[in-house]
Coordinates of C-alpha atoms and ligand atoms in Angstrom, one line a residue:
Chain A
M2 CA -0.4 0.3 -0.4
A3 CA 1.2 3.2 -0.9
I4 CA 1.5 5.5 2.5
T5 CA 2.0 8.5 3.1
S6 CA 4.8 9.3 5.4
V7 CA 3.6 10.7 9.4
K8 CA 6.8 10.6 10.6
N9 CA 6.5 14.4 11.2
L10 CA 4.1 17.1 10.8
K11 CA 5.9 18.4 7.8
E12 CA 6.1 15.5 5.9
F13 CA 2.7 14.8 6.4
S14 CA 1.3 18.1 5.1
T15 CA 2.5 17.7 1.5
S16 CA -0.1 14.9 1.2
N17 CA -2.8 16.1 -1.0
E18 CA -6.2 16.7 0.5
R19 CA -9.0 14.0 -0.4
F20 CA -11.8 15.6 1.9
E21 CA -12.7 19.2 0.8
G22 CA -14.1 22.1 2.2
A23 CA -17.4 23.9 1.9
H24 CA -19.0 20.8 4.0
L25 CA -21.5 21.9 6.4
L26 CA -20.0 20.4 9.5
C27 CA -20.2 22.5 12.2
P28 CA -17.3 25.1 12.5
G29 CA -14.9 22.9 15.1
C30 CA -16.3 20.1 14.6
A31 CA -13.6 16.8 15.0
H32 CA -15.4 14.6 12.6
S33 CA -13.7 16.3 9.9
M34 CA -10.2 16.3 11.4
I35 CA -10.8 12.6 11.9
V36 CA -12.1 11.9 8.1
R37 CA -9.5 14.4 7.0
E38 CA -6.3 12.5 8.4
L39 CA -7.8 9.1 7.3
M40 CA -7.7 10.2 3.6
N41 CA -4.9 11.8 3.6
C42 CA -2.9 9.3 5.6
T43 CA -2.7 7.2 2.1
D44 CA -2.8 7.2 -1.6
D45 CA -4.9 4.0 -1.9
N46 CA -7.9 4.4 -4.0
L47 CA -10.4 4.3 -0.9
V48 CA -14.3 3.1 -1.2
I49 CA -15.9 4.5 1.8
A50 CA -19.4 3.8 2.9
T51 CA -20.8 6.0 5.4
N52 CA -24.6 5.6 6.9
T53 CA -26.6 8.4 8.2
G54 CA -25.7 11.0 10.7
C55 CA -24.0 14.3 10.8
L56 CA -21.4 13.3 8.6
E57 CA -23.2 12.1 5.8
V58 CA -25.8 14.8 5.7
S59 CA -22.9 17.3 5.9
T60 CA -21.4 16.3 3.5
A61 CA -23.3 15.2 0.9
V62 CA -26.1 17.8 0.2
Y63 CA -27.1 17.7 -3.2
P64 CA -25.6 19.1 -5.5
Y65 CA -22.3 18.8 -3.6
T66 CA -20.0 16.6 -2.6
S67 CA -17.1 16.6 0.0
W68 CA -15.3 13.1 -0.9
D69 CA -12.3 12.8 -3.7
T70 CA -12.8 9.1 -3.4
S71 CA -15.6 6.7 -4.3
W72 CA -18.4 7.4 -1.6
I73 CA -21.3 5.1 -0.6
H74 CA -24.0 6.9 1.3
I75 CA -26.3 3.9 2.9
G76 CA -28.9 3.8 5.7
F77 CA -28.4 4.5 9.5
E78 CA -27.4 1.1 10.5
N79 CA -25.4 -0.2 6.9
A80 CA -22.4 1.4 6.9
A81 CA -20.4 -1.8 7.7
T82 CA -22.9 -3.5 5.8
A83 CA -22.4 -1.7 2.8
A84 CA -18.3 -1.6 2.7
S85 CA -18.4 -5.6 3.5
G86 CA -20.5 -5.5 0.2
A87 CA -18.6 -4.0 -1.8
E88 CA -15.2 -5.5 -0.8
A89 CA -17.1 -9.0 -1.9
M90 CA -17.7 -7.7 -4.9
Y91 CA -14.7 -6.4 -5.7
K92 CA -13.0 -9.7 -4.7
A93 CA -15.4 -11.5 -6.9
R94 CA -14.6 -9.4 -10.0
K95 CA -10.9 -9.5 -9.4
R96 CA -10.7 -13.2 -9.6
K97 CA -13.2 -13.1 -12.5
G98 CA -10.7 -10.8 -14.1
T99 CA -13.2 -8.3 -15.0
L100 CA -11.4 -5.2 -13.2
K101 CA -10.8 -2.1 -15.0
D102 CA -7.1 -1.6 -13.3
P103 CA -6.6 -4.8 -10.9
D104 CA -3.5 -3.7 -9.6
A105 CA -4.4 -0.9 -8.2
S106 CA -4.7 -0.7 -4.4
V107 CA -8.3 -0.5 -3.2
K108 CA -9.2 -0.2 0.5
F109 CA -12.3 0.0 1.8
V110 CA -13.9 2.1 4.9
A111 CA -16.6 2.4 7.0
F112 CA -17.7 5.7 8.6
G113 CA -20.2 5.7 11.7
G114 CA -21.2 7.6 14.3
D115 CA -21.6 5.9 17.8
G116 CA -25.5 6.1 17.1
S117 CA -25.3 4.1 14.1
T118 CA -22.2 2.1 15.5
Y119 CA -22.8 1.3 19.0
D120 CA -27.2 1.0 18.7
I121 CA -28.6 1.1 15.1
G122 CA -25.7 -0.8 13.5
F123 CA -24.4 -3.1 15.5
Q124 CA -25.9 -6.2 14.5
W125 CA -24.3 -5.6 10.9
L126 CA -21.3 -4.3 12.5
S127 CA -20.9 -7.5 14.3
G128 CA -21.8 -9.8 11.4
A129 CA -19.5 -8.1 8.7
V130 CA -16.6 -8.7 11.3
E131 CA -17.9 -12.3 12.4
R132 CA -17.8 -12.9 8.3
G133 CA -14.5 -11.3 7.9
H134 CA -14.3 -9.0 5.0
D135 CA -11.1 -7.3 4.6
F136 CA -12.3 -3.4 5.7
T137 CA -11.5 -0.6 8.6
Y138 CA -14.9 0.8 10.3
I139 CA -14.2 3.8 12.1
C140 CA -16.7 5.2 14.6
L141 CA -16.5 9.0 14.7
D142 CA -18.0 9.0 19.0
N143 CA -19.3 12.4 19.8
E144 CA -21.6 10.3 22.5
N145 CA -25.5 11.6 21.3
Y146 CA -26.9 11.7 18.3
A147 CA -25.9 14.9 17.2
N148 CA -27.7 15.0 14.0
T149 CA -31.2 14.2 15.1
G150 CA -31.0 16.8 18.2
G151 CA -28.5 15.1 20.7
Q152 CA -30.5 12.2 21.9
R153 CA -28.7 9.6 23.9
S154 CA -27.0 6.5 22.8
S155 CA -25.2 3.7 24.8
S156 CA -22.2 5.9 24.0
T157 CA -23.3 8.3 26.3
P158 CA -21.3 8.3 29.6
I159 CA -23.1 8.7 33.1
G160 CA -24.0 12.2 33.6
A161 CA -24.1 13.8 30.4
T162 CA -27.8 15.5 30.1
T163 CA -29.0 15.3 26.7
S164 CA -32.2 16.0 25.3
T165 CA -34.0 12.3 26.1
A166 CA -31.9 12.3 29.3
Q167 CA -32.2 15.7 30.6
A168 CA -30.2 16.8 33.6
G169 CA -33.3 18.7 35.5
R170 CA -34.7 18.8 39.5
V171 CA -35.3 15.0 40.0
S172 CA -32.6 13.7 37.0
Y173 CA -28.4 13.9 36.7
G174 CA -28.9 13.1 33.0
K175 CA -27.8 9.7 32.2
K176 CA -28.2 7.1 34.1
E177 CA -26.1 4.2 32.7
K178 CA -22.4 3.9 31.6
K179 CA -21.1 3.9 28.5
K180 CA -21.3 0.8 26.7
D181 CA -17.3 -0.3 26.0
M182 CA -17.3 -0.6 22.1
V183 CA -13.9 -1.3 22.0
A184 CA -13.8 -4.7 24.1
I185 CA -16.9 -6.0 22.4
M186 CA -15.5 -5.5 18.6
A187 CA -12.0 -7.3 20.1
A188 CA -14.1 -10.1 22.0
H189 CA -15.1 -10.8 18.0
G190 CA -11.4 -11.6 17.7
A191 CA -10.9 -8.8 15.0
P192 CA -6.9 -8.3 13.9
Y193 CA -6.9 -4.4 14.7
V194 CA -8.9 -2.6 17.1
A195 CA -8.3 0.7 18.4
Q196 CA -9.6 3.8 20.6
L197 CA -7.7 6.8 19.1
A198 CA -7.5 10.9 19.6
P199 CA -7.5 13.3 16.7
N200 CA -4.8 15.9 19.3
K201 CA -2.8 13.0 19.2
W202 CA -2.4 13.3 15.2
K203 CA 0.4 10.9 14.9
I204 CA -0.7 7.8 17.2
M205 CA -4.4 8.6 15.4
A206 CA -2.2 8.6 11.7
Q207 CA -0.3 5.3 12.7
G208 CA -2.8 3.6 13.7
F209 CA -5.3 4.7 10.8
Q210 CA -2.3 2.7 8.6
K211 CA -2.1 0.0 10.6
A212 CA -5.7 -1.0 10.5
L213 CA -5.7 -0.2 6.6
E214 CA -2.8 -2.3 6.1
T215 CA -4.2 -5.2 8.1
K216 CA -5.8 -8.1 6.6
G217 CA -9.4 -8.6 7.7
P218 CA -11.8 -6.7 9.4
C219 CA -10.4 -4.0 11.9
F220 CA -12.5 -1.5 14.2
I221 CA -11.2 2.0 15.3
N222 CA -13.2 4.1 18.3
T223 CA -12.4 8.1 17.8
V224 CA -12.8 10.5 20.0
S225 CA -15.1 13.4 18.4
A226 CA -15.7 16.0 20.4
C227 CA -18.9 17.8 19.2
T228 CA -19.0 22.0 19.6
T229 CA -23.0 21.9 19.5
E230 CA -24.1 19.2 21.7
W231 CA -20.8 19.2 24.5
K232 CA -21.6 22.9 24.5
F233 CA -17.8 24.5 24.7
D234 CA -16.9 27.0 22.2
P235 CA -15.3 25.8 18.6
K236 CA -12.1 27.2 19.2
D237 CA -11.1 24.6 21.8
T238 CA -11.8 21.1 19.9
I239 CA -8.5 20.4 20.4
H240 CA -8.0 22.1 24.0
L241 CA -11.1 19.9 25.0
T242 CA -9.4 17.0 23.5
D243 CA -6.5 17.1 25.3
L244 CA -8.7 16.9 28.5
A245 CA -10.5 13.9 27.3
T246 CA -7.0 12.2 27.0
D247 CA -5.2 13.2 29.8
S248 CA -7.6 12.8 32.4
L249 CA -8.1 9.2 31.0
M250 CA -11.7 9.6 30.2
F251 CA -10.7 8.1 26.7
P252 CA -7.7 6.2 27.1
V253 CA -5.8 5.7 23.7
Y254 CA -5.2 2.2 23.4
E255 CA -5.0 -0.6 20.7
I256 CA -5.6 -4.2 21.2
I257 CA -4.3 -6.7 18.1
N258 CA -5.8 -9.9 17.6
G259 CA -8.5 -9.8 20.2
H260 CA -5.5 -10.0 23.2
E261 CA -2.6 -8.2 22.6
L262 CA -3.1 -4.8 24.2
N263 CA -0.9 -1.9 24.0
I264 CA -1.5 1.2 25.8
L265 CA -0.5 4.2 22.9
Y266 CA -0.3 7.0 24.9
R267 CA 0.3 8.1 28.5
P268 CA -0.4 11.1 30.0
K269 CA 2.7 12.8 31.7
T270 CA 0.6 14.0 34.7
I271 CA -3.3 12.7 34.6
V272 CA -5.6 16.0 34.3
P273 CA -8.5 15.6 37.3
V274 CA -11.4 14.9 35.1
E275 CA -13.2 18.0 36.6
E276 CA -11.2 19.8 34.4
Y277 CA -12.6 17.6 31.6
L278 CA -16.4 17.6 33.0
N279 CA -16.1 21.4 33.7
A280 CA -15.3 22.4 30.6
Q281 CA -18.7 21.4 28.5
G282 CA -21.7 22.8 29.1
R283 CA -23.4 19.0 29.2
Y284 CA -21.8 18.2 32.4
K285 CA -22.6 21.6 34.0
H286 CA -25.0 20.0 36.5
L287 CA -22.7 17.6 38.2
F288 CA -21.4 20.3 40.3
K289 CA -24.4 20.7 41.9
P290 CA -23.6 19.3 45.5
E291 CA -26.9 16.9 45.4
N292 CA -24.8 15.4 42.2
K293 CA -21.4 14.8 43.5
H294 CA -21.8 11.3 43.9
V295 CA -22.3 11.2 40.0
I296 CA -18.4 12.9 39.9
E297 CA -17.1 10.3 42.5
E298 CA -19.1 7.6 40.1
I299 CA -17.3 8.9 37.0
K300 CA -13.7 8.8 39.0
K301 CA -13.8 5.4 39.7
G302 CA -15.0 4.2 36.4
I303 CA -11.9 6.2 35.0
T304 CA -9.9 4.4 37.2
E305 CA -11.3 0.9 36.8
T306 CA -10.8 1.0 33.4
W307 CA -6.9 2.4 33.4
E308 CA -6.2 -0.4 35.8
M309 CA -8.0 -3.1 33.7
L310 CA -6.0 -1.6 31.0
Q311 CA -2.9 -1.7 32.4
R312 CA -3.3 -5.3 33.9
R313 CA -4.2 -6.4 30.2
E314 CA -1.2 -4.7 28.6
E315 CA 0.9 -6.5 31.0
A316 CA -0.9 -10.0 30.8
R317 CA -1.5 -10.0 26.9
V318 CA -4.8 -11.6 27.2
Chain B
M8 CA -4.1 25.1 -18.4
R9 CA -5.1 22.4 -15.7
G10 CA -4.5 24.5 -12.4
A11 CA -6.8 27.6 -14.3
A12 CA -9.7 25.3 -14.4
A13 CA -9.4 24.4 -10.6
T14 CA -8.4 27.9 -9.2
E15 CA -11.4 29.4 -12.2
K16 CA -14.2 27.7 -10.0
R17 CA -12.8 28.6 -6.4
G18 CA -15.6 29.9 -4.1
M19 CA -17.8 30.7 -7.4
R20 CA -21.4 29.8 -5.7
E21 CA -22.7 30.2 -2.4
L22 CA -23.9 26.6 -1.3
G23 CA -27.9 26.1 -2.1
A24 CA -30.2 24.8 -5.0
E25 CA -28.5 26.1 -8.6
K26 CA -28.8 25.3 -12.4
L27 CA -28.0 21.5 -11.7
V28 CA -30.5 19.1 -12.1
G29 CA -32.8 19.3 -8.9
W30 CA -33.3 16.8 -6.7
D31 CA -36.7 15.7 -7.8
E32 CA -35.4 15.1 -11.2
V33 CA -33.0 12.5 -10.2
T34 CA -33.7 8.9 -10.5
H35 CA -32.4 6.3 -7.4
G36 CA -29.1 5.4 -7.0
V37 CA -27.6 8.8 -8.5
V38 CA -23.8 9.0 -8.9
I39 CA -22.3 12.3 -8.6
N40 CA -18.5 13.1 -10.1
S41 CA -16.4 14.5 -7.8
F42 CA -14.0 15.4 -10.9
E43 CA -14.1 15.8 -14.9
G44 CA -12.4 12.9 -16.4
D45 CA -10.3 10.5 -14.8
A46 CA -9.8 10.7 -11.4
A47 CA -7.9 7.4 -11.2
N48 CA -4.6 9.5 -10.1
I49 CA -6.3 12.1 -7.5
A50 CA -4.5 11.3 -4.7
S51 CA -1.0 12.4 -6.6
L52 CA -2.5 15.8 -7.7
T53 CA -2.4 18.8 -5.5
S54 CA -5.7 21.1 -5.6
E55 CA -5.0 23.3 -8.4
E56 CA -3.8 20.1 -10.6
R57 CA -7.2 18.9 -10.8
I58 CA -10.3 19.3 -12.3
Y59 CA -13.2 19.6 -10.0
S60 CA -16.3 19.0 -11.3
D61 CA -19.2 21.8 -10.4
F62 CA -20.7 18.9 -8.2
N63 CA -17.3 18.8 -6.0
S64 CA -18.0 21.4 -2.4
Y65 CA -14.5 22.2 -3.4
T66 CA -16.0 24.8 -5.9
A67 CA -18.7 26.3 -3.3
T68 CA -18.0 28.4 -0.3
V69 CA -19.1 28.9 3.3
A70 CA -17.5 32.3 3.6
S71 CA -20.7 33.7 4.6
W72 CA -20.8 32.0 8.0
R73 CA -18.1 34.0 9.3
V74 CA -18.1 36.5 11.8
V75 CA -15.0 36.5 12.9
K76 CA -11.6 35.0 10.7
P77 CA -7.9 34.4 11.2
V78 CA -5.1 36.6 9.9
Y79 CA -2.0 35.0 9.2
N80 CA 1.3 36.6 9.6
R81 CA 4.1 35.0 7.9
D82 CA 6.8 36.7 9.5
I83 CA 6.5 34.7 12.9
C84 CA 5.3 31.4 11.2
I85 CA 7.5 28.5 11.6
D86 CA 5.5 26.4 9.4
C87 CA 5.2 23.7 12.0
Q88 CA 1.4 22.1 10.1
N89 CA -0.1 22.2 13.5
C90 CA -2.9 24.6 12.0
W91 CA -2.7 22.3 8.6
V92 CA -3.8 19.4 11.0
W93 CA -6.1 20.4 12.8
C94 CA -8.1 22.5 10.7
P95 CA -11.4 21.0 10.7
D96 CA -12.4 23.1 7.1
T97 CA -9.3 22.4 4.6
S98 CA -8.7 26.0 5.1
I99 CA -5.1 26.2 5.3
I100 CA -3.2 26.0 2.5
S101 CA 0.5 24.3 2.1
R102 CA 2.8 23.1 -0.1
D103 CA 6.3 22.1 0.0
K104 CA 6.1 21.8 3.9
Q105 CA 5.3 25.8 4.3
M106 CA 2.0 27.3 5.5
L107 CA 1.0 29.6 2.6
G108 CA -2.3 31.3 3.6
I109 CA -6.1 30.7 4.3
D110 CA -8.5 29.4 2.2
Y111 CA -11.1 32.4 2.9
D112 CA -14.1 30.3 0.8
H113 CA -14.3 27.3 2.9
C114 CA -13.2 29.0 6.8
K115 CA -15.7 29.1 8.8
G116 CA -13.8 31.3 11.5
C117 CA -13.6 28.6 14.4
G118 CA -10.9 29.8 15.7
V119 CA -8.9 26.0 16.1
C120 CA -6.0 27.4 13.9
V121 CA -5.2 30.1 16.3
E122 CA -5.5 27.7 19.5
V123 CA -2.9 25.4 18.4
C124 CA -0.3 27.5 16.5
P125 CA 2.6 27.6 19.2
T126 CA 4.6 31.0 18.4
N127 CA 4.8 33.9 20.4
P128 CA 3.1 36.3 19.4
K129 CA 0.6 33.8 17.4
S130 CA 1.0 34.0 13.5
L131 CA -2.7 32.8 13.4
L132 CA -5.1 35.5 15.1
M133 CA -8.9 36.2 15.0
F134 CA -10.1 39.6 13.7
I135 CA -14.0 40.9 12.7
E136 CA -14.4 40.0 9.3
A137 CA -14.8 43.5 8.2
E138 CA -11.1 44.2 9.4
E139 CA -8.5 44.3 6.1
N140 CA -6.3 42.2 6.3
D141 CA -3.0 44.6 6.1
S142 CA -4.6 46.7 8.7
A143 CA -4.9 43.9 11.1
L144 CA -1.2 42.7 10.2
S145 CA -0.4 46.7 11.5
Q146 CA -2.1 45.8 15.1
W147 CA -0.3 42.4 15.7
P148 CA 1.1 42.3 19.4
E149 CA 4.5 42.0 20.5
K150 CA 6.2 39.0 21.6
K151 CA 4.3 38.0 25.4
K152 CA 6.9 37.9 28.6
K153 CA 6.6 34.8 30.1
E154 CA 4.6 35.7 33.3
K155 CA 6.0 35.1 36.8
E156 CA 4.7 32.3 38.4
Ligands
SF4_415 S1 -10.7 29.0 11.6 FE1 -11.4 26.9 11.9 S2 -11.9 26.7 9.6 FE2 -10.7 28.8 9.6 S3 -9.2 28.2 8.9 FE3 -8.4 28.1 11.2 S4 -9.3 26.4 11.9 FE4 -9.5 26.5 9.5
SF4_416 S1 0.3 26.6 13.4 FE1 1.4 28.6 13.8 S2 3.5 28.4 13.0 FE2 2.5 26.3 12.5 S3 2.6 26.9 10.8 FE3 0.7 27.2 11.5 S4 0.8 29.8 11.7 FE4 2.6 28.5 11.3

């Protein structure tokens, strides 16, 4: 495969853009940072399927497309299905010798939000990974259904207020914990699974390249800060993502073949999670005295996850 | 010249319905081409070398979204490319490892580039949209001294 050098930013910046501007994502949206980096980190021909969500509605508003590659829009649940179908067809045509350019290097990628990945498209994704298609599924995880008005998804963390799990006099927002999608996908035995973040651009680009190079189904969960629903100033997208990775709210790690876990980023100093929570409107209510226990619960969750990840890294299980 | 074909179309249109075929006249399963002609080697061509089709959002503009805009000061920039990698709107123009400037047709004025710029003073600063760039550059702040802790 033709890899773009990501040794340093200067070299990476010589790659040609394949995700065009004048899409309609909100100013400061992390979705486009992530998608653009995926497309810039390789020269291969890409076949990309995107299911319904912010990314799809904002990049293909008729008569415009922002995609400089083959791109399919598909229903809310089917990004993995479309990508695996295209990949199966490509393999069949290669075998029959009916491809126009049989030597071209082609990669299949699917993008979905957390609504489609964690909830609506979950069984389709599971099926595609179980069938072992050679594709990479990237979840743009902004922890809610941002495209339809900020409803809770099974990725929304405990304590966040959403339009369907609102904080108020009796409720502190969502009561359930975030689903551990990375572990679930690793349990499928997928050859490469990771959780990456756009503030760590190099780790993210290297992770994308690993996934594209790996034969078989790969899954990557990316942290995508949402200025509109998380409620922060658009200029702070990267700063907020720094707080997310450095407070260990979003640990950055990979799992190879379902058991080799590597932590890819260890913050020098761990930022108190209050700083991350306090920087967003969706957690403001947690700082009322009656909600203190939710912050304690979030902290406990972070410590347990970090402990678990370190143990798994050591034990290789 | 191929380059001219791409530049000619830059930011011609505000996003909206144009003279192109309307959605109702389009049959199911429509294919929209991002480029004119063969696009097999697109990844090896710069924007100037490509022939964008009228369907590519590269030919459209979202400049009217902005109330504030980033202004770029070449004299201080160290070409680190932080602004390039994190701009969510493909609006930092870099060629041959050099930052060349801002693409005002596609920039939405989010301010991310200013936040991630590491120089002192910053090489990118936000100004109100109506400010002329020359006048913005003449007001550039001095190097900030490290504050004593
Ligand atoms: S203000 Fe935002 S959109 Fe404009 S160039 Fe800077 S980062 Fe890009
Ligand atoms: S972030 Fe600042 S110093 Fe770095 S390339 Fe951009 S303008 Fe120049």
